[in-house]
Structures are given as structure tokens and as C-alpha cells.
């Protein structure tokens, strides 16, 4: 079994997580009820073919998860795609990969806090959005500060609660369908010849894939995994598979029951209430309230809790290698967590979340940027598999080390091309800034380097 010492590091984080902990962490990061919050957007963009959009998103992420599993075996360290691209291709490429996915990781907690705070403000308007946001940030920071085992215990409880709400919706939805409340044919959520085109479905998949982002966060806990590195990759695949089944089933049922289908497709879901309107149509106001509150708590506490943990591990890894300020690499001596990185993520989430809450379409602006960084980083991940295994190691396993990463690369390119244009521009500017920072280090004579592997 490879260790971090083999790659020139000290084992500072606490190895206490098993396969179940990692899989549950990934599920919570993806949020089993994630489609509740973006259902209307995916429905409108896909022309009602929501289940198909999620299936295509699954294909894109399945190839990526397989590539993650291969690199996790080779380099069982924190840092996710930053580590894999850096070790698999080279330190400068690792920096760009880490910089790209930072756009996703740094924005995701702020987006989650903002969505949840807006939702909670609609139920308890006496507490302003910024008040809810600050409460969520403080609560999650305290839990993460107390250690990864505390985070793991909390995620188990939250997962059970989310699955209970989902089960209630599916049972009530099933009864509604049995009573003849379906608004369309049974297969329409999967394929509708009247609205189908590849550009439509891929554009919808680029939105739906947001629900799958999070399985990759498991890789940031590599140095807290107490089992063989292979278990890390298997936990990613298991979490992705379970989430995919849940996403497809719940969106299929919801798409069959959605009232005002044509208006939703034509006008979109600016208020973000399409799923809750569908829940009310299926079971009454109580189900609408239940699903809305569950979404707020899931996004604002459970999902943002693990998002903060994952982001802090990425900053920790880049700080430890001096790709970012070295103070980010400090580990708390008692709790064994990257304490400075955790506090920095909390501060960024708080400031950015409050600022975006003052903008007319703050949630939409944040959401449009989240996917771009992840997709670009995943492209470099697939390249790192080919370079490390096929070119350097002369691997004969062409399926795992050539076919899968190339297929994953091509699928992601199709998704990125069909992403929001504004997100492409801002994401491109973010990457340009990263290249400028990288170039500056060369000019200053500080060529990016990683600790050498101990043979």
C-alpha cells in the first residue's frame, strides 16, 4: 500500500475513514435530493427530457470517475485532480488543474449557502438572507474544525434524513400517478421526438451534471482513508452509481407530474419553484413545504459541510507544495484538520455569499460558473491517465488507460461546448489569470516542483 511518505510528505491528517464513510461523504456532497433545487432549469433546457439529461450527465461523470479511480491508486494523496495532473503529467499542469477546479470548489460553498439562505428567508423572513448565510457558515466551520470523524458522523445523519424525504416524495408521486395525474406519456422524460436535438440535450446535461459534482470530492480525503487506495476509487464509483439511480428516478416521477409543462419550457424557472409546485400538485402544500425545507437544509448544511471540507483539503495540498501560500498547509495538532484552509474557505464563502445576495441574479451568476472549472480540470485528469500509465508506465491495459480516458475527454468536450457562454468567458479569464500566475513564478525563478518520490 502506497503512503504519503513515499512521495516526500509527512502523514499529518488522521486516517480514520472507511469505504462506507467515503461513499456517504460523496453522496452527501452530490446531495441525493439535488435535483429538487435545479429541476425547473433542467426541465426547461431539456424540453422536458430531464431523465435523459441526467443519464447523459452520468455517462460523462462515469468515465471521469473511472479515471479518478486509476489515479487514486497511483497517487493516494490529498489534492484531487491537482495532485493527479501534477504527478501524472507535471507540476505546472498540476497547478493549472488545481487552479481550474478551484473555480468550482471556491464557488460551490458560497452558492450552496446562498441558495439555502434565500430559501430559509422565504420561510422565516424576519431573519435576513445574510443572517441565515452567516449561521450556516459558522455551523459548518465549527463541525469541520472539530475533525473529520465529526464530519463523517453528521453526514450519516443528514443522508438518512434526505433519503427519508425522497422516499416520501416518491411514494406520494407514485400514488398520484396511479390516480391518473400524469401530465405526459411515461417515456417522455427519457425521449420526446418533438423537442429532441443533441444540442438541447447536451445543454441540459451541462446543467444536470452540477448534481453529480461531488463524487470527486472523495479524492480529497485520500490521506484520511484508512483502507487500501483501491477502496477510494471504488467508493467514488459506488457513490456515483447510487446517486445516478436516485436522480433519474426522482426526476422521471417529477417530470411526469409537472403542471404547466409548455409554460415552463417556454419561460424557464426563474423562481426555482418548479419542483415544489410539482410536489404540491402531487400531494398538497405540505409536500411542497417539506421538499423545499429539505432542499434548504441539505444544500445549506449537509452539502456545504462536505464542500467546505473538500475545498480546504485542496487548498491544503496546494499550500503544502507552495503552489499557494504555505500557511494553508498547516494542520491543527489536536483535531488533525487543515485549520487555516478551513477558515479561509469559510471567510471566502461568507464574503462572496453576502455580496452575491445583493445582486439581482446572484444565484444564477454563481451557478453558471461552477461547472466550467470542474469540467476543464476533469479534461486534464483524463490526459494525466494516458500520460502516466500509457506513456510513462507502458501499460498494456488499453481499456482503462486509453479507451476510457479518451471517451471521457470527448464527452466532456461536448458538454463544455454546450455550456453557458458567459460561463465560458469568465472561466476562460480565470484560466488566463492562472497562466499569468504560473508565468510569474517562472519569471521569479520559482519553477513549480513537487517533492520527489522515495524509491
Coordinates of C-alpha atoms in Angstrom, one line a residue:
X1 CA 0.0 0.0 0.0
X2 CA 1.4 3.4 -1.1
X3 CA 1.9 6.0 1.6
X4 CA 2.3 9.8 1.5
X5 CA 5.8 9.4 2.9
X6 CA 6.7 7.5 -0.3
X7 CA 6.0 10.8 -2.2
X8 CA 8.0 13.0 0.1
X9 CA 5.3 14.1 2.6
X10 CA 4.6 13.5 6.3
X11 CA 1.3 11.8 7.3
X12 CA -0.4 14.6 9.3
X13 CA -4.1 14.0 8.7
X14 CA -5.9 11.3 10.6
X15 CA -6.6 8.1 8.8
X16 CA -10.0 7.2 10.2
X17 CA -12.4 6.8 7.2
X18 CA -13.5 3.5 5.7
X19 CA -15.3 2.7 2.5
X20 CA -18.8 3.4 3.9
X21 CA -17.6 6.8 5.2
X22 CA -16.2 7.8 1.9
X23 CA -19.2 6.7 -0.1
X24 CA -21.6 8.5 2.2
X25 CA -19.4 11.6 2.0
X26 CA -19.6 11.5 -1.8
X27 CA -23.4 11.0 -1.7
X28 CA -23.9 13.9 0.7
X29 CA -21.6 16.1 -1.5
X30 CA -23.8 15.3 -4.5
X31 CA -26.9 15.6 -2.4
X32 CA -29.4 12.8 -3.1
X33 CA -32.2 15.4 -3.5
X34 CA -30.0 17.8 -5.5
X35 CA -32.5 17.8 -8.5
X36 CA -35.1 19.4 -6.2
X37 CA -33.3 22.7 -6.5
X38 CA -32.5 22.8 -10.2
X39 CA -35.3 20.6 -11.6
X40 CA -37.1 23.5 -13.3
X41 CA -33.9 24.7 -15.1
X42 CA -33.0 21.3 -16.4
X43 CA -36.6 20.7 -17.4
X44 CA -36.8 23.9 -19.4
X45 CA -33.4 23.5 -21.1
X46 CA -34.1 19.8 -21.9
X47 CA -37.6 20.4 -23.2
X48 CA -38.9 18.0 -20.6
X49 CA -36.4 15.2 -21.1
X50 CA -35.0 15.5 -17.6
X51 CA -34.2 11.8 -17.1
X52 CA -32.2 11.8 -20.4
X53 CA -30.2 14.8 -19.4
X54 CA -29.3 13.1 -16.1
X55 CA -28.4 9.8 -17.9
X56 CA -26.0 11.7 -20.2
X57 CA -24.6 13.5 -17.3
X58 CA -24.0 10.1 -15.7
X59 CA -22.1 8.9 -18.7
X60 CA -19.8 11.9 -18.6
X61 CA -19.1 11.5 -14.9
X62 CA -18.8 7.7 -15.1
X63 CA -15.8 7.9 -17.4
X64 CA -14.4 10.6 -15.1
X65 CA -14.9 8.5 -12.0
X66 CA -13.0 5.6 -13.7
X67 CA -10.1 7.9 -14.4
X68 CA -10.2 9.2 -10.9
X69 CA -10.0 5.6 -9.6
X70 CA -6.9 4.9 -11.7
X71 CA -5.1 8.0 -10.5
X72 CA -6.1 7.5 -6.9
X73 CA -4.4 4.1 -7.0
X74 CA -1.2 5.6 -8.3
X75 CA -1.1 8.7 -6.1
X76 CA -3.1 8.2 -2.8
X77 CA -2.8 11.8 -1.6
X78 CA -5.0 14.8 -0.9
X79 CA -5.4 17.4 -3.6
X80 CA -7.7 15.6 -6.1
X81 CA -7.0 16.5 -9.8
X82 CA -4.3 18.9 -8.7
X83 CA -2.3 16.0 -7.4
X84 CA -3.1 13.6 -10.2
X85 CA -2.3 16.0 -13.0
X86 CA 0.8 17.3 -11.2
X87 CA 2.2 13.8 -10.5
X88 CA 0.9 12.2 -13.7
X89 CA 2.0 15.0 -16.2
X90 CA 4.0 17.6 -14.4
X91 CA 3.9 20.2 -11.6
X92 CA 2.9 23.2 -13.9
X93 CA 0.0 21.2 -15.3
X94 CA -1.0 20.2 -11.8
X95 CA -1.1 23.9 -10.9
X96 CA -3.4 24.7 -13.8
X97 CA -5.6 21.7 -13.0
X98 CA -5.8 22.8 -9.3
X99 CA -6.4 26.4 -10.3
X100 CA -9.2 25.4 -12.7
X101 CA -11.1 23.2 -10.1
X102 CA -10.6 26.0 -7.5
X103 CA -13.2 27.9 -9.6
X104 CA -15.6 25.1 -8.8
X105 CA -14.6 24.4 -5.2
X106 CA -14.4 28.0 -4.0
X107 CA -17.7 29.0 -5.6
X108 CA -19.7 25.9 -4.6
X109 CA -19.9 26.5 -0.9
X110 CA -20.9 30.1 -1.5
X111 CA -23.6 29.0 -4.0
X112 CA -24.9 26.4 -1.6
X113 CA -25.1 28.8 1.3
X114 CA -26.8 31.4 -0.8
X115 CA -29.5 29.0 -2.2
X116 CA -30.3 27.7 1.2
X117 CA -30.3 31.1 2.8
X118 CA -32.7 32.5 0.3
X119 CA -35.0 29.5 0.8
X120 CA -34.9 29.8 4.6
X121 CA -35.6 33.6 4.3
X122 CA -38.8 32.8 2.4
X123 CA -40.0 30.7 5.4
X124 CA -38.6 33.0 8.1
X125 CA -38.4 36.5 6.6
X126 CA -37.6 38.0 10.0
X127 CA -34.1 36.6 9.6
X128 CA -32.3 38.3 6.6
X129 CA -30.6 36.3 3.9
X130 CA -27.2 37.4 5.2
X131 CA -28.2 36.2 8.7
X132 CA -29.0 32.7 7.5
X133 CA -25.9 32.6 5.4
X134 CA -23.7 33.6 8.4
X135 CA -25.4 31.0 10.6
X136 CA -24.8 28.2 8.0
X137 CA -21.1 29.2 7.6
X138 CA -20.4 29.3 11.3
X139 CA -22.1 26.0 12.0
X140 CA -20.3 24.1 9.2
X141 CA -16.9 25.7 10.1
X142 CA -17.3 24.5 13.8
X143 CA -18.2 21.0 12.7
X144 CA -15.3 20.8 10.2
X145 CA -12.9 22.3 12.8
X146 CA -13.7 19.5 15.3
X147 CA -12.3 16.9 12.9
X148 CA -13.1 14.6 10.0
X149 CA -14.8 12.0 12.3
X150 CA -17.3 14.6 13.5
X151 CA -18.0 15.5 9.9
X152 CA -18.5 11.8 9.0
X153 CA -21.0 11.3 11.8
X154 CA -23.0 14.3 10.8
X155 CA -23.1 13.2 7.2
X156 CA -24.6 9.8 8.1
X157 CA -27.5 11.5 9.9
X158 CA -28.1 14.0 7.1
X159 CA -28.0 11.3 4.5
X160 CA -30.7 9.3 6.3
X161 CA -32.9 12.4 6.6
X162 CA -32.5 13.3 2.9
X163 CA -33.4 9.7 1.8
X164 CA -36.5 9.7 4.0
X165 CA -37.8 12.9 2.4
X166 CA -37.0 11.5 -1.1
X167 CA -38.9 8.3 -0.2
X168 CA -41.9 10.3 0.9
X169 CA -41.9 12.2 -2.4
X170 CA -41.6 9.0 -4.5
X171 CA -44.4 7.3 -2.6
X172 CA -46.7 10.2 -2.9
X173 CA -45.7 10.7 -6.5
X174 CA -46.4 7.1 -7.3
X175 CA -49.9 7.3 -5.7
X176 CA -50.6 10.5 -7.8
X177 CA -49.6 8.7 -11.0
X178 CA -51.8 5.7 -10.0
X179 CA -54.6 8.2 -9.6
X180 CA -54.1 9.4 -13.2
X181 CA -52.4 12.7 -12.5
X182 CA -49.7 12.2 -15.1
X183 CA -49.3 15.2 -17.4
X184 CA -47.5 13.4 -20.2
X185 CA -46.5 9.9 -21.6
X186 CA -44.5 7.6 -19.4
X187 CA -41.4 7.7 -21.7
X188 CA -41.5 11.5 -22.4
X189 CA -38.9 12.3 -19.6
X190 CA -36.5 10.0 -21.5
X191 CA -37.2 10.9 -25.1
X192 CA -39.6 13.3 -26.8
X193 CA -39.2 13.4 -30.6
X194 CA -40.9 16.8 -30.7
X195 CA -38.2 18.5 -28.7
X196 CA -35.2 16.3 -29.2
X197 CA -31.9 17.5 -30.6
X198 CA -28.4 16.8 -29.4
X199 CA -27.7 20.5 -28.7
X200 CA -30.7 20.7 -26.5
X201 CA -29.9 17.5 -24.5
X202 CA -26.2 18.3 -24.1
X203 CA -27.0 21.8 -23.0
X204 CA -29.4 20.3 -20.4
X205 CA -26.7 17.8 -19.4
X206 CA -24.3 20.6 -18.8
X207 CA -26.7 21.9 -16.1
X208 CA -27.7 18.5 -14.8
X209 CA -24.1 17.5 -14.3
X210 CA -24.0 20.0 -11.4
X211 CA -25.9 17.4 -9.3
X212 CA -23.1 14.9 -9.9
X213 CA -20.2 17.2 -8.9
X214 CA -19.1 16.0 -5.5
X215 CA -18.1 12.4 -6.1
X216 CA -14.7 13.7 -7.0
X217 CA -14.5 15.3 -3.5
X218 CA -13.9 11.9 -2.1
X219 CA -10.4 12.0 -3.7
X220 CA -9.5 15.0 -1.4
X221 CA -9.8 12.6 1.6
X222 CA -7.1 10.2 0.3
X223 CA -4.9 10.9 3.3
X224 CA -7.7 10.3 5.7
X225 CA -8.6 6.9 4.1
X226 CA -7.6 4.1 6.4
X227 CA -8.0 1.3 3.8
X228 CA -6.3 0.3 0.5
X229 CA -6.2 3.1 -2.1
X230 CA -8.4 0.9 -4.4
X231 CA -11.2 1.5 -2.0
X232 CA -11.0 5.2 -2.6
X233 CA -11.8 4.7 -6.3
X234 CA -14.5 2.1 -5.6
X235 CA -16.2 4.4 -3.2
X236 CA -16.4 7.1 -5.9
X237 CA -17.9 4.7 -8.4
X238 CA -20.4 3.4 -5.8
X239 CA -21.5 6.9 -4.7
X240 CA -21.9 7.9 -8.4
X241 CA -24.0 4.8 -9.2
X242 CA -26.3 5.2 -6.2
X243 CA -26.8 9.0 -6.9
X244 CA -27.5 8.4 -10.6
X245 CA -30.3 5.9 -9.7
X246 CA -31.8 8.4 -7.3
X247 CA -31.5 11.3 -9.7
X248 CA -33.1 9.5 -12.6
X249 CA -36.0 8.0 -10.6
X250 CA -37.0 11.3 -8.8
X251 CA -36.7 13.4 -12.0
X252 CA -38.7 10.9 -14.0
X253 CA -41.5 10.9 -11.5
X254 CA -41.5 14.7 -11.2
X255 CA -41.4 15.2 -15.0
X256 CA -44.5 13.1 -15.4
X257 CA -46.4 15.2 -12.8
X258 CA -45.1 18.7 -13.7
X259 CA -48.0 21.0 -14.3
X260 CA -47.8 23.8 -16.9
X261 CA -45.2 21.9 -19.0
X262 CA -45.3 24.2 -22.0
X263 CA -45.1 27.4 -20.0
X264 CA -42.1 26.0 -18.0
X265 CA -40.3 25.1 -21.2
X266 CA -41.0 28.5 -22.8
X267 CA -40.4 30.7 -19.8
X268 CA -37.9 28.8 -17.7
X269 CA -38.0 28.6 -13.9
X270 CA -36.6 31.9 -12.6
X271 CA -38.1 31.5 -9.2
X272 CA -36.7 28.0 -8.8
X273 CA -40.0 26.6 -7.6
X274 CA -40.9 24.1 -10.3
X275 CA -40.2 21.1 -8.3
X276 CA -42.0 22.4 -5.2
X277 CA -45.0 23.3 -7.4
X278 CA -44.9 19.7 -8.8
X279 CA -44.8 18.3 -5.2
X280 CA -47.8 20.4 -4.3
X281 CA -49.7 19.2 -7.4
X282 CA -48.9 15.6 -6.4
X283 CA -49.6 15.6 -2.7
X284 CA -50.6 19.1 -1.5
X285 CA -49.0 22.1 0.2
X286 CA -47.4 20.0 3.0
X287 CA -45.3 18.1 0.4
X288 CA -44.2 21.4 -1.2
X289 CA -43.0 22.8 2.1
X290 CA -41.3 19.5 3.1
X291 CA -39.3 19.3 -0.1
X292 CA -38.4 23.0 0.0
X293 CA -37.2 22.9 3.6
X294 CA -35.3 19.7 3.0
X295 CA -33.5 21.3 0.0
X296 CA -32.6 24.3 2.1
X297 CA -31.1 22.2 4.9
X298 CA -29.4 19.8 2.5
X299 CA -27.8 22.5 0.5
X300 CA -27.0 24.9 3.3
X301 CA -25.8 22.4 5.9
X302 CA -25.1 18.9 4.7
X303 CA -23.7 19.6 1.2
X304 CA -21.9 22.8 2.1
X305 CA -20.3 21.0 5.1
X306 CA -18.6 18.4 2.9
X307 CA -17.9 21.1 0.2
X308 CA -16.0 23.1 2.7
X309 CA -14.1 20.1 3.8
X310 CA -13.1 19.1 0.3
X311 CA -12.1 22.7 -0.7
X312 CA -10.0 23.0 2.4
X313 CA -8.1 19.8 1.5
X314 CA -7.4 21.1 -2.0
X315 CA -6.0 24.4 -0.6
X316 CA -4.1 22.3 2.0
X317 CA -2.4 20.2 -0.7
X318 CA -1.5 23.3 -2.9
X319 CA -0.3 25.2 0.1
X320 CA 1.8 22.3 1.3
X321 CA 3.5 22.3 -2.1
X322 CA 3.9 26.1 -2.0
X323 CA 1.7 26.4 -5.1
X324 CA -0.4 28.7 -2.9
X325 CA 0.6 30.5 0.3
X326 CA 2.3 27.9 2.6
X327 CA 0.2 28.9 5.7
X328 CA -2.7 26.9 4.0
X329 CA -0.7 23.7 4.6
X330 CA -0.9 24.0 8.5
X331 CA -2.7 21.1 10.2
X332 CA -4.3 21.5 13.7
X333 CA -2.2 19.4 16.1
X334 CA -5.2 18.1 18.0
X335 CA -8.0 17.9 15.5
X336 CA -5.8 16.8 12.6
X337 CA -7.6 19.1 10.1
X338 CA -6.1 21.8 7.8
X339 CA -7.3 24.5 10.1
X340 CA -6.1 27.6 8.1
X341 CA -7.5 26.3 4.9
X342 CA -10.8 25.6 6.6
X343 CA -11.1 29.1 8.0
X344 CA -10.1 30.7 4.6
X345 CA -12.9 28.7 2.8
X346 CA -15.4 29.9 5.5
X347 CA -14.3 33.6 5.0
X348 CA -14.5 33.4 1.2
X349 CA -17.9 31.7 1.4
X350 CA -19.2 34.3 3.8
X351 CA -18.0 37.4 1.9
X352 CA -18.8 36.1 -1.6
X353 CA -22.2 34.8 -0.5
X354 CA -23.3 38.0 1.1
X355 CA -22.1 40.0 -1.9
X356 CA -23.9 37.9 -4.4
X357 CA -27.1 38.1 -2.3
X358 CA -27.2 41.8 -3.1
X359 CA -27.2 41.1 -6.9
X360 CA -30.4 40.6 -8.8
X361 CA -29.4 37.2 -10.3
X362 CA -26.6 36.3 -7.9
X363 CA -27.6 32.6 -7.7
X364 CA -27.7 32.3 -11.5
X365 CA -24.3 34.0 -11.9
X366 CA -22.7 31.7 -9.4
X367 CA -24.3 28.6 -10.8
X368 CA -23.2 29.4 -14.3
X369 CA -19.5 29.4 -13.2
X370 CA -19.4 26.3 -11.0
X371 CA -19.3 23.7 -13.8
X372 CA -16.7 25.2 -16.0
X373 CA -13.8 24.9 -13.7
X374 CA -14.6 21.3 -12.8
X375 CA -15.1 20.3 -16.5
X376 CA -11.8 21.7 -17.5
X377 CA -10.0 20.1 -14.6
X378 CA -11.6 16.7 -15.5
X379 CA -10.2 17.1 -19.1
X380 CA -6.7 17.3 -17.6
X381 CA -7.5 14.4 -15.4
X382 CA -8.2 12.2 -18.4
X383 CA -5.0 13.4 -20.1
X384 CA -3.0 12.5 -16.9
X385 CA -4.2 8.9 -17.0
X386 CA -2.9 8.5 -20.6
X387 CA 0.4 10.2 -19.9
X388 CA 1.1 8.4 -16.6
X389 CA 0.0 4.9 -17.4
X390 CA 0.3 4.5 -21.2
X391 CA 3.3 6.7 -21.9
X392 CA 5.4 6.6 -18.8
X393 CA 4.5 3.1 -17.4
X394 CA 4.0 1.5 -20.8
X395 CA 0.7 0.0 -19.6
X396 CA -0.9 -2.8 -21.7
X397 CA -4.3 -2.1 -20.2
X398 CA -5.7 -0.2 -23.2
X399 CA -9.3 -0.2 -21.9
X400 CA -8.6 1.5 -18.6
X401 CA -5.7 3.7 -19.7
X402 CA -6.7 4.7 -23.2
X403 CA -10.3 3.9 -24.2
X404 CA -11.9 5.2 -21.0
X405 CA -10.0 8.5 -20.6
X406 CA -10.3 9.3 -24.4
X407 CA -14.0 8.6 -24.3
X408 CA -14.4 10.6 -21.1
X409 CA -12.4 13.5 -22.7
X410 CA -14.6 13.6 -25.8
X411 CA -17.9 13.5 -23.8
X412 CA -16.7 16.4 -21.6
X413 CA -15.7 18.5 -24.6
X414 CA -19.2 18.1 -26.0
X415 CA -20.6 19.2 -22.6
X416 CA -18.3 22.2 -22.3
X417 CA -19.0 23.4 -25.8
X418 CA -22.7 23.5 -24.9
X419 CA -22.3 25.3 -21.6
X420 CA -23.5 28.8 -20.9
X421 CA -21.5 31.3 -23.0
X422 CA -21.0 33.7 -20.1
X423 CA -19.5 30.9 -18.0
X424 CA -17.1 30.1 -20.8
X425 CA -15.9 33.7 -20.9
X426 CA -15.5 34.1 -17.2
X427 CA -14.0 30.6 -16.9
X428 CA -11.6 31.4 -19.7
X429 CA -10.5 34.6 -17.9
X430 CA -10.0 32.6 -14.7
X431 CA -7.7 30.2 -16.5
X432 CA -5.8 33.1 -18.1
X433 CA -5.2 34.5 -14.6
X434 CA -3.9 31.2 -13.6
X435 CA -1.5 31.1 -16.5
X436 CA -0.3 34.6 -15.7
X437 CA 0.4 33.5 -12.1
X438 CA 2.2 30.4 -13.3
X439 CA 4.3 32.5 -15.7
X440 CA 5.1 34.9 -12.9
X441 CA 6.6 32.1 -10.9
X442 CA 8.9 31.2 -13.8
X443 CA 10.0 34.8 -14.2
X444 CA 10.8 34.9 -10.5
X445 CA 12.9 31.8 -10.8
X446 CA 10.5 29.6 -8.8
X447 CA 9.6 26.8 -11.2
X448 CA 6.8 24.7 -9.7
X449 CA 8.1 21.5 -8.2
X450 CA 6.7 18.6 -6.2
X451 CA 8.5 16.5 -3.6
X452 CA 10.3 13.6 -5.2
X453 CA 9.0 10.1 -4.8
X454 CA 11.1 8.0 -2.5
X455 CA 12.0 4.7 -4.2

